Tab-separated table of C-alpha atoms in Angstrom:
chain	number	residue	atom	x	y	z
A	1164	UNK	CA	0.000	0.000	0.000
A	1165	UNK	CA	1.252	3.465	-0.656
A	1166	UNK	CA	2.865	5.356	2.140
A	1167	UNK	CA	0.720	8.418	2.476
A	1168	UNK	CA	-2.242	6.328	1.952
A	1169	UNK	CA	-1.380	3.914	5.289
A	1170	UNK	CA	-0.666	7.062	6.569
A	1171	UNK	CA	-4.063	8.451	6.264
A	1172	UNK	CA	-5.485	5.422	6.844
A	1173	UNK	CA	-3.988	5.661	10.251
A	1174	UNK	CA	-4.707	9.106	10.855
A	1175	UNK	CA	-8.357	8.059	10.206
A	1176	UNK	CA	-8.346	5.598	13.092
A	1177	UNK	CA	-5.522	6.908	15.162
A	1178	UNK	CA	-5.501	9.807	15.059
A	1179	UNK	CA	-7.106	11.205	17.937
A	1180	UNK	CA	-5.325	9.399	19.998
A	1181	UNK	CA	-3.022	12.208	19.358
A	1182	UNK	CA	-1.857	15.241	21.042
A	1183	UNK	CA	-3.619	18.540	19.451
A	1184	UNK	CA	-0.242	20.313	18.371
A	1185	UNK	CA	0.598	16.439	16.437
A	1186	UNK	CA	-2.745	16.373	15.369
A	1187	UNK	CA	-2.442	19.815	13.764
A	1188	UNK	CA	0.814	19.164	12.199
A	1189	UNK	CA	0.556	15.767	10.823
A	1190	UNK	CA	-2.740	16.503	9.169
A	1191	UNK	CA	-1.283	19.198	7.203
A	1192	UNK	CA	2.080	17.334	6.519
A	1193	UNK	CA	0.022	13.883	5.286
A	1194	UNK	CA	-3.973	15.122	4.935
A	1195	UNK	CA	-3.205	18.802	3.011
A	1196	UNK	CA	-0.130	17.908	1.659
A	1197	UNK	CA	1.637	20.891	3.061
A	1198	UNK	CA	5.130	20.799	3.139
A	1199	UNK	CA	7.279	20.728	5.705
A	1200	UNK	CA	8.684	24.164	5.320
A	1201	UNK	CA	5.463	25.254	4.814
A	1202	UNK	CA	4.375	23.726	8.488
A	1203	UNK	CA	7.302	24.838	9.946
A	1204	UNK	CA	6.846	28.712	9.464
A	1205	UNK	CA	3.123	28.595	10.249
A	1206	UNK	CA	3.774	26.502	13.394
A	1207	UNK	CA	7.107	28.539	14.194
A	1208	UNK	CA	9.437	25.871	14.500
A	1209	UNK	CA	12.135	24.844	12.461
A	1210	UNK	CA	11.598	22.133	9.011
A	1211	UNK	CA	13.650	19.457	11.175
A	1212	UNK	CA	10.904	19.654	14.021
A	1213	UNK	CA	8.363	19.329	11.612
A	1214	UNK	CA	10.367	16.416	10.157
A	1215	UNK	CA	11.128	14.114	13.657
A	1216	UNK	CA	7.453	14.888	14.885
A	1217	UNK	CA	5.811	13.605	11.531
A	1218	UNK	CA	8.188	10.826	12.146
A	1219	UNK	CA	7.177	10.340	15.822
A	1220	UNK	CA	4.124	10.478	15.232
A	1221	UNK	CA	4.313	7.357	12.035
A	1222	UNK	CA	5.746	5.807	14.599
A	1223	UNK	CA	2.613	5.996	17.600
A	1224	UNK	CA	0.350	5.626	14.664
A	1225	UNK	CA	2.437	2.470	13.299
A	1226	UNK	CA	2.300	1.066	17.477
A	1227	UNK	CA	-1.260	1.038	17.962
A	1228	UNK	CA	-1.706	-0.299	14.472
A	1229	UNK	CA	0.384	-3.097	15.525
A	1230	UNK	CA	-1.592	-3.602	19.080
A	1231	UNK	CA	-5.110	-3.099	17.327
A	1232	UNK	CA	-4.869	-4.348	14.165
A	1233	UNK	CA	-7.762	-1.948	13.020
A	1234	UNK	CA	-6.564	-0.848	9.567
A	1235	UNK	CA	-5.784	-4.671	9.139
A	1236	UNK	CA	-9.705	-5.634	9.728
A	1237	UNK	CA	-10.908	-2.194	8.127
A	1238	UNK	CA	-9.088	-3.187	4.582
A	1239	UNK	CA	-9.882	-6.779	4.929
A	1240	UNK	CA	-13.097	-6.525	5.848
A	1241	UNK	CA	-13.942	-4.184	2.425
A	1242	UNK	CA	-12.192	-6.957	0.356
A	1243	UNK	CA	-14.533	-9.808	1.701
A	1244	UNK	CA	-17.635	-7.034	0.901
A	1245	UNK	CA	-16.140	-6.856	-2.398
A	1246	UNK	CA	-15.942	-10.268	-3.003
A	1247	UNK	CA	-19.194	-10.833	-2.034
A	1248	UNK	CA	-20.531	-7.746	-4.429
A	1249	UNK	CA	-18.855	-10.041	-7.511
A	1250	UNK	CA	-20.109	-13.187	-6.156
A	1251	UNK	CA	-23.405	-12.166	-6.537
A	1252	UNK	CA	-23.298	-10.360	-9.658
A	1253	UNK	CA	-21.810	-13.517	-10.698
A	1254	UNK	CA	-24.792	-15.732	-9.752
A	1255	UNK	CA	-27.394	-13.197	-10.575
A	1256	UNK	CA	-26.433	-13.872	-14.377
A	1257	UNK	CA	-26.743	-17.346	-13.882
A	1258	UNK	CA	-29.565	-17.602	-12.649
A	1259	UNK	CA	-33.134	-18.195	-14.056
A	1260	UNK	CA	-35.357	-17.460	-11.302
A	1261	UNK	CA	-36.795	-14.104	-10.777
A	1262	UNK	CA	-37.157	-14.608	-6.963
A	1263	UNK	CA	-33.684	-15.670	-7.080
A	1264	UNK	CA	-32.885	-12.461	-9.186
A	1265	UNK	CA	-34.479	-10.210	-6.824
A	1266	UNK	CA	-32.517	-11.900	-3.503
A	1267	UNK	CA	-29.314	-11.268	-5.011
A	1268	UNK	CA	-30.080	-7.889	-5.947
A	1269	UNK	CA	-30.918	-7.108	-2.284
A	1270	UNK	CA	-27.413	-9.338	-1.295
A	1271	UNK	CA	-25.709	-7.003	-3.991
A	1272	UNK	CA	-27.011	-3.889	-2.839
A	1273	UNK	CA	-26.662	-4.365	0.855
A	1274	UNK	CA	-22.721	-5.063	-0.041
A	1275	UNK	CA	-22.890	-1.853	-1.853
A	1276	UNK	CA	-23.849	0.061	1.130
A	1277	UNK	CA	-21.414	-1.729	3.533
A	1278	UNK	CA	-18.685	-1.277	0.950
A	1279	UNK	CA	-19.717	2.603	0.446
A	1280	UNK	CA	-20.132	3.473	4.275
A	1281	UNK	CA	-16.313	2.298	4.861
């Protein structure tokens, strides 16, 4: 997975566990794609703060990814709902029965919404 995405990801489940001045920083470092200069003199502190906390705080994100698994479960969980979506797109072709037609259409679009609400 690409680095800023993981990133966000964490940030999305993490993130609060943060302190407010990391919070503020990191989101515009890895959510507004700010850069680090750019941080650093609206924050008033030098590039290389910026810098070590975004790495400090990969790192507490990265921890209580590895405790919590959350991101893990999130991404897998969205896979499964995907497979599921194909599955019964799969069998809703095949089949003849218009019952049958309809109860896969309900099993597609109730993966739909799970997918779309993650």
């Amino acid at each position: 997975m690409e680095k800023m995405v993981r990133q966000a990801l964490l940030y999305d489940f993490y993130g609060e566990l943060l302190t407010e001045h990391q919070k503020s920083i990191y989101s515009d470092i890895i959510l507004n794609d700010l850069s680090y200069s750019e941080v650093a003199r609206a924050e008033g502190i030098s590039r290389q703060g910026v810098y070590d906390l975004v790495k400090r705080c990969d790192k507490i994100l990265e921890d209580y990814e590895t405790k919590l698994l959350l991101v893990e479960k999130f991404l897998d969980t969205k896979e499964r709902i995907s497979r599921i979506h194909e599955l019964a797109t799969e069998l809703k072709k095949m089949a003849g029965d218009k019952k049958l037609q309809e109860n896969i259409s309900e099993i597609e679009a109730i993966s739909k919404a799970i997918y779309e609400s993650y």
